XYZ file of C-alpha atoms in Angstrom:
626
model
C 69.929 18.466 -2.597
C 67.502 17.497 -4.912
C 66.946 13.767 -6.423
C 66.398 12.765 -9.666
C 62.789 10.707 -9.786
C 61.598 9.098 -13.430
C 57.956 8.330 -12.994
C 56.424 6.537 -15.703
C 52.694 5.787 -15.969
C 50.917 2.668 -14.660
C 54.637 2.108 -12.774
C 56.155 0.667 -16.004
C 57.588 2.615 -18.989
C 54.831 3.175 -21.706
C 56.267 3.019 -25.092
C 54.783 5.792 -27.692
C 55.343 5.283 -31.303
C 56.577 8.408 -33.369
C 53.346 9.325 -35.081
C 53.952 10.792 -38.918
C 51.232 12.923 -40.911
C 51.959 13.598 -44.541
C 50.600 17.287 -45.614
C 50.005 17.528 -49.425
C 50.357 21.358 -50.435
C 48.369 22.771 -53.872
C 49.371 21.994 -57.308
C 51.453 25.421 -58.047
C 52.465 25.003 -61.937
C 54.155 27.827 -63.208
C 52.892 29.482 -66.362
C 55.870 29.147 -68.594
C 55.817 25.123 -67.643
C 54.444 21.993 -68.955
C 51.750 21.052 -67.140
C 51.725 17.446 -66.272
C 49.093 16.709 -63.182
C 50.624 15.818 -60.078
C 52.219 13.095 -59.041
C 51.079 12.197 -56.145
C 47.661 12.373 -55.079
C 45.570 10.722 -51.890
C 43.429 8.046 -51.926
C 41.721 8.368 -48.022
C 42.676 10.102 -44.455
C 45.340 7.434 -44.032
C 46.752 6.274 -47.354
C 48.307 7.936 -50.795
C 50.033 6.806 -54.072
C 52.780 7.888 -56.087
C 53.834 7.341 -59.451
C 56.303 4.962 -59.477
C 58.957 6.543 -61.422
C 60.373 3.291 -63.254
C 57.019 2.284 -64.458
C 54.503 5.037 -65.174
C 51.537 2.830 -65.271
C 52.046 1.672 -61.809
C 52.123 3.204 -58.588
C 53.561 2.971 -54.831
C 50.919 3.000 -52.169
C 51.862 4.680 -48.675
C 49.762 4.332 -45.492
C 50.758 6.681 -42.470
C 48.776 8.031 -39.098
C 47.264 10.700 -41.042
C 46.719 12.430 -44.662
C 46.279 15.947 -45.163
C 45.133 16.960 -48.843
C 45.416 20.099 -50.734
C 41.979 21.331 -49.017
C 42.711 20.573 -45.571
C 43.138 23.746 -43.137
C 45.661 24.518 -40.486
C 43.080 24.002 -38.037
C 42.557 20.654 -39.144
C 46.024 19.576 -38.996
C 46.484 20.750 -35.216
C 43.348 19.501 -34.183
C 44.001 15.829 -35.421
C 48.180 15.454 -34.890
C 48.807 18.212 -32.464
C 46.616 18.849 -29.833
C 46.121 15.067 -28.855
C 49.798 15.457 -27.402
C 49.736 18.556 -25.324
C 48.249 17.111 -22.356
C 51.372 15.302 -21.779
C 53.525 18.638 -21.157
C 51.553 19.722 -18.032
C 52.106 16.241 -16.677
C 56.055 16.708 -16.342
C 56.418 14.824 -20.238
C 58.463 16.126 -22.743
C 56.577 16.470 -26.605
C 57.607 17.099 -29.765
C 56.235 18.408 -33.229
C 58.342 19.348 -36.457
C 58.023 19.460 -40.115
C 59.864 17.887 -42.811
C 59.761 17.954 -45.963
C 61.580 19.565 -49.141
C 62.384 23.078 -49.602
C 58.980 24.415 -51.094
C 56.755 22.337 -49.694
C 55.377 24.384 -47.073
C 56.928 23.653 -43.976
C 57.295 26.921 -42.882
C 53.489 27.919 -43.960
C 52.488 24.325 -41.659
C 54.510 25.782 -38.405
C 54.180 29.361 -38.223
C 50.962 30.045 -40.671
C 49.834 33.666 -41.292
C 47.767 36.058 -39.564
C 44.967 34.622 -41.233
C 45.499 31.100 -40.956
C 47.828 30.485 -37.483
C 49.849 27.596 -37.858
C 50.928 24.709 -35.657
C 52.939 26.955 -32.999
C 50.552 29.910 -32.126
C 47.676 27.379 -31.855
C 49.998 24.886 -29.685
C 51.470 27.643 -27.467
C 47.875 29.308 -26.892
C 46.392 25.502 -26.103
C 48.979 25.259 -23.706
C 47.674 28.186 -21.663
C 44.060 26.948 -22.040
C 45.237 23.868 -20.511
C 46.810 25.420 -17.535
C 43.690 28.203 -17.197
C 41.426 25.307 -17.265
C 43.222 23.586 -14.273
C 41.371 23.040 -10.965
C 42.176 25.588 -8.477
C 41.908 22.532 -5.581
C 43.955 20.564 -7.699
C 46.912 21.474 -5.909
C 49.329 22.549 -8.550
C 50.867 25.968 -9.236
C 52.067 26.533 -13.193
C 55.002 28.344 -14.267
C 55.681 28.748 -18.200
C 58.749 29.993 -20.364
C 59.638 30.339 -23.777
C 63.654 29.900 -25.459
C 63.548 30.079 -29.385
C 67.224 29.113 -31.278
C 68.597 28.497 -35.159
C 70.616 26.249 -36.002
C 72.457 27.850 -38.772
C 75.852 26.136 -40.396
C 76.118 23.758 -37.856
C 76.267 27.078 -35.175
C 73.289 27.424 -32.558
C 72.119 30.863 -32.444
C 69.437 32.745 -29.800
C 67.034 34.272 -31.442
C 65.717 35.785 -28.627
C 69.389 37.438 -28.464
C 70.705 37.808 -31.885
C 73.816 39.228 -30.723
C 74.911 35.691 -28.668
C 77.555 33.428 -30.096
C 77.341 30.147 -31.037
C 76.104 28.095 -27.908
C 77.110 24.662 -26.887
C 74.819 21.673 -26.503
C 75.303 19.649 -23.446
C 73.840 16.484 -21.766
C 73.423 16.299 -18.382
C 73.658 12.975 -15.657
C 70.209 12.191 -16.588
C 70.679 12.418 -20.314
C 68.634 15.207 -20.725
C 69.797 17.574 -23.159
C 70.030 21.563 -22.344
C 71.529 24.641 -23.815
C 73.767 26.664 -21.520
C 73.524 30.400 -21.546
C 70.206 30.389 -23.543
C 67.598 32.784 -23.438
C 64.805 31.517 -21.180
C 61.866 33.936 -20.530
C 58.833 33.385 -18.471
C 55.309 34.321 -20.149
C 52.215 35.040 -18.567
C 49.759 34.742 -21.573
C 49.480 34.014 -25.416
C 49.769 37.874 -26.182
C 53.209 38.077 -23.643
C 54.090 34.817 -26.052
C 53.642 36.685 -28.717
C 55.306 40.097 -28.052
C 58.352 37.754 -27.913
C 58.289 35.248 -30.850
C 57.380 37.940 -33.702
C 60.553 39.970 -33.382
C 62.424 36.668 -32.787
C 60.951 34.879 -35.767
C 62.359 38.196 -37.886
C 66.037 36.970 -36.683
C 66.033 33.962 -38.559
C 67.882 33.456 -41.257
C 66.296 33.236 -44.885
C 67.172 34.111 -48.290
C 65.830 33.652 -52.083
C 66.184 31.005 -54.274
C 64.777 29.832 -58.010
C 62.386 27.460 -55.914
C 61.352 29.336 -52.788
C 61.122 33.402 -52.610
C 61.874 32.944 -49.031
C 63.467 29.986 -48.177
C 64.832 29.189 -44.655
C 68.357 28.719 -44.600
C 68.243 27.582 -41.161
C 66.220 24.975 -38.552
C 64.381 26.784 -35.744
C 63.428 25.290 -32.790
C 60.802 26.397 -30.161
C 61.051 25.327 -26.403
C 58.113 25.683 -24.152
C 59.009 24.766 -20.796
C 55.899 24.134 -18.163
C 56.846 23.782 -14.818
C 54.195 22.724 -11.881
C 54.594 22.884 -8.053
C 53.078 20.999 -6.025
C 51.763 23.113 -3.118
C 51.707 20.882 -0.497
C 55.504 20.360 -0.983
C 56.786 23.119 -2.593
C 60.405 21.272 -3.007
C 58.392 18.764 -5.442
C 58.137 19.865 -9.219
C 57.361 18.317 -12.444
C 59.217 19.769 -15.585
C 57.453 19.414 -19.125
C 59.029 20.236 -22.065
C 57.105 20.958 -25.831
C 59.901 21.201 -28.911
C 57.947 22.689 -32.228
C 60.379 22.535 -34.940
C 60.686 23.991 -38.375
C 63.354 22.522 -40.402
C 65.103 23.830 -43.029
C 64.033 21.601 -46.521
C 66.522 19.853 -48.330
C 67.705 21.344 -51.518
C 68.904 20.066 -55.342
C 71.552 22.986 -55.715
C 71.528 22.047 -59.864
C 67.550 23.542 -59.431
C 67.921 25.947 -56.827
C 70.852 27.608 -58.580
C 72.606 28.114 -55.250
C 76.198 29.844 -55.521
C 78.859 31.530 -52.726
C 76.950 31.458 -48.806
C 73.752 30.062 -50.744
C 75.697 26.960 -51.643
C 77.423 26.227 -47.833
C 74.607 27.125 -46.354
C 72.637 24.206 -48.710
C 75.511 22.147 -47.495
C 74.868 22.376 -44.064
C 71.203 21.833 -44.472
C 71.691 18.357 -46.339
C 74.329 17.201 -44.455
C 72.408 17.462 -41.233
C 69.132 16.027 -43.223
C 71.245 12.945 -43.938
C 72.813 12.914 -40.490
C 69.115 12.666 -39.430
C 68.204 10.014 -42.091
C 71.149 8.197 -40.623
C 70.034 8.360 -37.208
C 66.520 7.033 -38.123
C 68.005 4.170 -40.051
C 70.424 3.316 -36.839
C 67.172 3.314 -34.547
C 65.095 1.091 -37.089
C 67.816 -1.615 -37.373
C 67.865 -2.525 -33.682
C 71.461 -3.551 -33.763
C 73.855 -0.652 -33.919
C 76.196 -0.144 -31.378
C 75.831 4.150 -31.650
C 73.256 5.798 -33.093
C 74.809 8.887 -34.386
C 73.220 11.560 -32.363
C 76.293 13.475 -31.871
C 77.210 13.786 -35.658
C 75.090 17.011 -36.313
C 73.555 19.601 -33.945
C 70.293 18.854 -35.339
C 69.792 15.391 -34.485
C 71.788 16.171 -31.124
C 68.633 18.180 -30.277
C 66.015 15.702 -31.711
C 67.846 12.985 -29.383
C 64.359 12.948 -27.147
C 62.194 13.122 -30.017
C 64.032 10.191 -31.814
C 64.103 7.285 -29.713
C 64.067 9.349 -26.839
C 61.336 10.217 -23.803
C 59.316 12.191 -25.919
C 55.651 11.943 -27.817
C 56.648 12.919 -31.037
C 54.766 13.998 -34.063
C 56.240 14.376 -37.588
C 54.374 16.240 -40.396
C 56.152 15.710 -43.512
C 55.204 18.191 -46.264
C 54.960 17.087 -50.341
C 54.761 19.137 -53.340
C 52.796 17.523 -55.984
C 54.247 18.847 -59.265
C 56.647 16.858 -60.892
C 60.091 18.593 -60.710
C 60.034 17.687 -57.443
C 59.080 14.190 -57.816
C 62.291 12.498 -56.222
C 62.296 14.862 -53.487
C 58.401 14.138 -52.422
C 59.852 10.457 -53.152
C 62.546 10.394 -50.512
C 60.534 12.608 -48.171
C 57.615 9.981 -48.261
C 60.089 7.065 -47.826
C 61.951 8.798 -44.733
C 58.624 9.109 -43.407
C 57.545 5.867 -43.302
C 60.982 4.964 -42.081
C 60.114 7.330 -38.990
C 56.709 5.749 -38.157
C 58.458 2.770 -37.074
C 60.773 4.599 -34.248
C 59.399 3.907 -30.423
C 59.998 6.190 -27.856
C 59.725 6.044 -23.912
C 57.914 8.759 -22.113
C 58.084 9.539 -18.271
C 56.899 11.750 -16.123
C 60.554 14.210 -15.254
C 60.067 15.166 -11.269
C 62.320 16.742 -9.295
C 62.392 16.339 -5.246
C 64.364 17.818 -2.571
C 64.397 16.379 0.953
C 63.095 18.763 3.820
C 65.623 20.809 5.255
C 65.199 20.673 9.391
C 66.319 23.496 11.082
C 68.757 22.577 13.964
C 69.923 25.281 16.824
C 73.272 26.417 16.426
C 75.656 26.260 18.844
C 76.460 29.643 18.813
C 72.879 30.521 19.424
C 72.759 28.560 22.688
C 76.139 30.224 24.065
C 74.488 33.205 22.910
C 71.286 32.763 24.784
C 72.928 31.534 27.811
C 75.639 34.751 28.041
C 72.211 36.932 28.024
C 71.159 35.382 31.420
C 70.844 36.799 34.693
C 73.766 35.363 37.171
C 72.129 32.731 39.247
C 70.611 31.634 36.219
C 74.411 31.619 34.431
C 75.658 30.196 37.768
C 72.927 27.218 37.496
C 74.058 26.337 34.177
C 77.200 26.324 35.177
C 76.388 23.569 37.749
C 74.411 22.032 35.072
C 77.166 21.648 32.328
C 79.590 20.450 35.160
C 77.339 17.542 35.700
C 76.804 16.884 32.266
C 80.604 16.584 31.836
C 80.231 14.183 35.016
C 78.218 12.225 33.030
C 78.239 12.795 29.626
C 74.601 12.786 28.038
C 73.943 11.719 24.878
C 70.525 13.764 23.934
C 72.625 15.441 21.197
C 73.339 12.456 18.867
C 69.786 10.831 19.747
C 68.103 14.164 18.531
C 70.362 13.841 15.240
C 69.906 10.163 14.820
C 66.021 10.806 15.238
C 66.123 13.788 12.658
C 67.916 11.816 10.014
C 65.646 8.357 10.716
C 62.096 11.230 10.498
C 64.091 12.375 7.537
C 64.489 9.112 5.682
C 61.138 7.814 6.263
C 59.368 11.056 4.912
C 61.806 10.810 1.835
C 60.441 7.107 1.319
C 56.698 8.088 1.965
C 57.163 11.199 -0.510
C 58.374 8.254 -3.089
C 55.377 6.520 -2.428
C 52.818 9.632 -2.622
C 54.649 10.667 -5.952
C 53.899 7.387 -7.137
C 49.999 7.334 -6.406
C 47.428 9.147 -8.463
C 46.397 12.385 -7.177
C 43.256 11.071 -5.731
C 45.064 8.731 -3.675
C 47.509 11.409 -2.327
C 44.860 12.720 0.573
C 45.094 8.907 1.846
C 49.049 9.486 1.598
C 49.002 12.569 3.747
C 47.168 10.936 6.090
C 49.482 8.149 6.205
C 52.451 10.614 6.239
C 50.530 12.095 9.598
C 49.933 9.744 11.608
C 53.712 8.281 10.647
C 54.838 11.760 12.035
C 52.349 11.261 15.549
C 53.898 7.613 16.082
C 57.423 8.720 15.158
C 57.176 11.428 18.005
C 55.867 9.072 20.380
C 58.950 6.922 20.046
C 61.123 9.527 20.656
C 59.577 10.775 23.741
C 59.136 7.346 25.070
C 63.204 7.191 24.165
C 63.644 10.056 26.745
C 61.638 8.192 29.467
C 63.910 5.030 29.225
C 67.359 7.334 28.920
C 66.175 9.277 32.239
C 65.299 5.431 33.969
C 68.814 4.345 32.854
C 70.328 7.739 34.148
C 68.241 7.433 37.663
C 69.322 3.601 37.620
C 73.269 4.323 37.013
C 72.939 6.888 39.430
C 72.111 4.806 42.074
C 74.274 1.541 41.381
C 76.708 4.724 41.403
C 75.908 6.157 44.879
C 76.133 2.156 46.019
C 79.589 1.721 44.690
C 80.741 5.020 46.246
C 82.070 5.986 42.659
C 80.337 8.091 39.909
C 78.492 6.456 37.573
C 80.110 6.375 34.153
C 78.319 6.172 30.563
C 79.443 5.746 27.029
C 78.241 5.485 23.567
C 79.558 2.202 23.128
C 79.682 -1.075 24.353
C 81.877 -1.799 27.017
C 85.176 -2.759 26.608
C 86.135 -6.391 26.819
C 86.857 -7.415 30.515
C 89.403 -10.312 30.872
C 88.866 -12.297 33.985
C 91.509 -11.562 36.163
C 92.875 -14.272 38.467
C 91.666 -14.498 42.452
C 94.907 -13.426 43.420
C 94.906 -10.445 41.770
C 91.164 -9.443 42.246
C 90.216 -6.482 44.127
C 88.569 -6.957 47.380
C 85.613 -5.390 46.110
C 84.274 -4.683 42.332
C 82.213 -1.886 41.176
C 79.069 -2.442 39.162
C 79.269 -1.744 35.598
C 75.590 -0.781 34.015
C 74.993 -1.415 30.273
C 73.848 2.225 28.731
C 70.635 2.040 26.828
C 72.043 1.426 22.639
C 70.085 3.989 21.380
C 72.994 6.330 19.440
C 75.324 4.150 17.469
C 74.024 0.682 15.660
C 77.458 -1.477 15.779
C 78.011 -4.185 13.343
C 76.125 -7.385 14.424
C 78.919 -9.400 14.239
C 80.957 -7.624 16.646
C 78.046 -7.106 19.137
C 77.421 -10.922 19.019
C 81.038 -11.513 19.934
C 81.736 -8.732 22.632
C 77.980 -10.289 24.259
C 79.325 -13.473 23.981
C 82.834 -13.319 25.617
C 81.825 -11.120 27.939
C 80.416 -11.711 31.585
C 80.035 -8.623 34.199
C 79.376 -9.586 37.732
C 78.515 -7.674 40.933
C 80.090 -8.914 44.058
C 78.287 -8.405 47.209
C 79.935 -10.376 49.861
C 80.059 -14.116 49.283
C 77.121 -13.772 46.326
C 77.406 -13.379 42.593
C 74.811 -12.040 40.808
C 75.465 -12.786 36.570
C 74.369 -10.188 34.545
C 75.034 -11.926 31.422
C 75.727 -15.461 31.283
C 77.808 -16.960 28.101
C 75.691 -19.906 26.403
C 75.983 -23.460 26.150
C 79.010 -25.044 24.076
C 77.205 -25.874 20.814
C 74.402 -23.738 21.529
C 73.920 -20.759 18.813
C 73.658 -17.440 20.840
C 70.131 -16.123 20.786
C 71.396 -12.643 19.678
C 72.643 -14.415 16.229
C 69.329 -16.181 15.711
C 67.295 -13.202 16.662
C 69.153 -10.425 14.894
C 67.049 -8.503 13.455
C 65.597 -7.924 17.052
C 68.571 -6.076 17.747
C 68.536 -3.226 15.052
C 66.882 0.199 14.982
C 63.205 -0.294 13.113
C 64.189 2.904 11.161
C 67.558 1.569 9.857
C 65.754 -2.052 9.466
C 62.907 -0.507 7.316
C 64.979 1.394 5.738
C 67.683 -1.379 4.661
C 64.465 -3.728 3.670
C 63.357 -0.826 1.355
C 66.321 -0.509 -0.086
C 66.473 -3.982 -1.161
C 63.444 -4.376 -2.423
C 63.955 -1.276 -4.489
C 66.837 -3.069 -6.241
C 64.813 -6.412 -6.529
C 62.057 -4.261 -8.377
C 63.904 -1.945 -10.943
C 67.646 -3.074 -10.881
C 69.374 -4.092 -13.761
C 71.206 -7.203 -13.861
C 74.583 -5.566 -12.801
C 72.618 -3.892 -9.836
C 71.344 -7.182 -8.811
C 74.540 -8.911 -8.757
C 75.896 -6.038 -7.064
C 73.603 -7.765 -3.736
C 75.243 -10.230 -1.451
C 75.014 -13.705 -1.835
C 73.765 -12.735 -6.032
C 75.441 -14.455 -8.391
C 74.537 -14.149 -12.487
C 72.883 -17.044 -12.406
C 70.307 -15.823 -9.431
C 70.334 -11.994 -10.771
C 69.104 -13.905 -14.114
C 66.750 -15.790 -12.272
C 65.384 -12.688 -10.234
C 65.074 -11.018 -13.425
C 63.113 -13.617 -15.658
C 60.876 -14.210 -12.097
C 60.048 -10.195 -12.566
C 59.168 -10.378 -15.604
C 56.552 -12.862 -15.511
C 54.988 -12.265 -12.292
C 55.651 -8.211 -12.026
C 56.981 -6.159 -9.141
C 58.014 -7.952 -5.415
C 55.217 -6.771 -3.535
C 58.001 -7.700 -0.372
C 60.872 -9.082 0.099
C 59.504 -11.891 1.166
C 58.596 -13.072 -2.223
C 62.244 -13.182 -2.776
C 61.421 -17.226 -1.852
C 59.205 -17.666 -4.647
C 62.389 -17.307 -7.304
C 63.884 -20.889 -7.737
C 66.474 -21.804 -5.416
C 65.594 -19.462 -2.947
C 64.920 -21.427 0.195
C 63.939 -19.805 3.185
C 67.176 -20.795 4.996
C 68.877 -19.066 2.275
C 66.682 -16.071 2.127
C 67.881 -15.149 5.725
C 70.972 -15.677 5.138
C 70.737 -13.060 2.201
C 68.743 -10.623 4.396
C 71.578 -10.438 6.936
C 74.442 -10.450 4.780
C 72.941 -7.436 2.790
C 71.752 -5.504 5.686
C 75.319 -6.039 7.508
C 76.691 -4.887 4.370
C 74.380 -1.601 4.230
C 75.113 -0.688 7.540
C 79.005 -1.154 7.525
C 79.238 1.206 4.591
């Protein structure tokens, strides 16, 4: 089963503020209109000013990440604002670019452009292919690129690659990722392949003519470019990055556009979604809102990852210089100023599936046995009879060993994912060394089992009975009165405890109460003596030595993971950790960083060595009892 791993850059989640750029289109005064000049002008590459409508002698100044004047080319916009965020997509992170502004301000021109002046969308897709082709073949990753294209028209999600589809739902998975079931996804291998699908799909987008714009977009268009890279050494490890390229429909003043009928309904849906977008921005900036209204609109639901989510986001606000657009421009600048205060938290999305260990089926073994010759079947029958007389635990040991190997491999896999590429070669060497050690331990374990079996057979022959092996500790034996004692007791040998790890407390009680002796004439040789009164049993003081090494390491690793990444609620879920102690751990972690080992817990205020020992014992036993 696949495990979802979210790895942040540098070990901590890196904050990324929404970058906002403003683009001013050229002045387009009509011959029959009074030429009052522009109402807005740029001051430098980051600042601009607009006339104050309350007092024409004053102006309102704005500062953004970038300002593009009337003569700025499409290439300059792309290189400055869009290109820097594209490498994140190849590293398993999300990125988002969307154009905002009133109708007729040039949003579609910025995003799509023309055959002579390509816009952001074709340039960004071409750059993604260039980045993938520039990757070193020895890097160890294989890349696959796919695309989806949709529009939101009258609050309906429509698939532009499959125009006959109906309204599609928007869903959210358990990892808080937004997705659309049933949306067409096409794998593309080159930019020409992308262009052959994108151009026909763009013609399916809903547009219409209004008084302010001959080709006005009546819907919000979203292009999704998905990049999946797979590590060649471990094919079950994948990183997925998504690039959202969004061309928003413009807000409209129906008194100036002259919308009626269907155009009026479209305008109402567009303005409502943009109003909800403004509420989302206000809610994120306030920092006190209990609920951010993402679900109030299909548009904001899709932008949930771009605003306040985990994407590297760029907003290009398009404005017009004419006085008739004054209030639309003023509103767009205010919205852009609020949007640049939003902070996202990008992180790498990685999917890891544990390796599948092939286990030989009992049916295949049976068929292989049936295919043997008669002498072989007779010998196998005798061997099975011997195994029934002395039950072997090899199957259970093998299952436990494979489970232990898988757990250790998964832990090492997570460590490799947290390393940089240059450190992974060393991690692979550690994996090989670990596998070698595990194999040596398994061989040593088999030798010990053979010795125990031989010893039990010898003891059984001397006692005149067959040896008996069990997978658990022998049941408690009450000391019988001397009058009812049998004349001769058979030796009971404890089997090697490798199959089941019993709860430590039960094991300690059994060993403390049990005293098994071998009676030979008048001499008694105690095998297990009861400790003197008032002294603690050594098995209870050195309890860790009685546990399987892999289980103990796994338990310590889980405790360390909760200490480093657990929330207040998860820390309180640990044994002997209350609300006060959990807050002290969070405070220590905030000041000093991650715990390098579980023993660092003693550095937390109030955690003594004795309390730490009790804490570890309680949590490991609790994990084993589940």
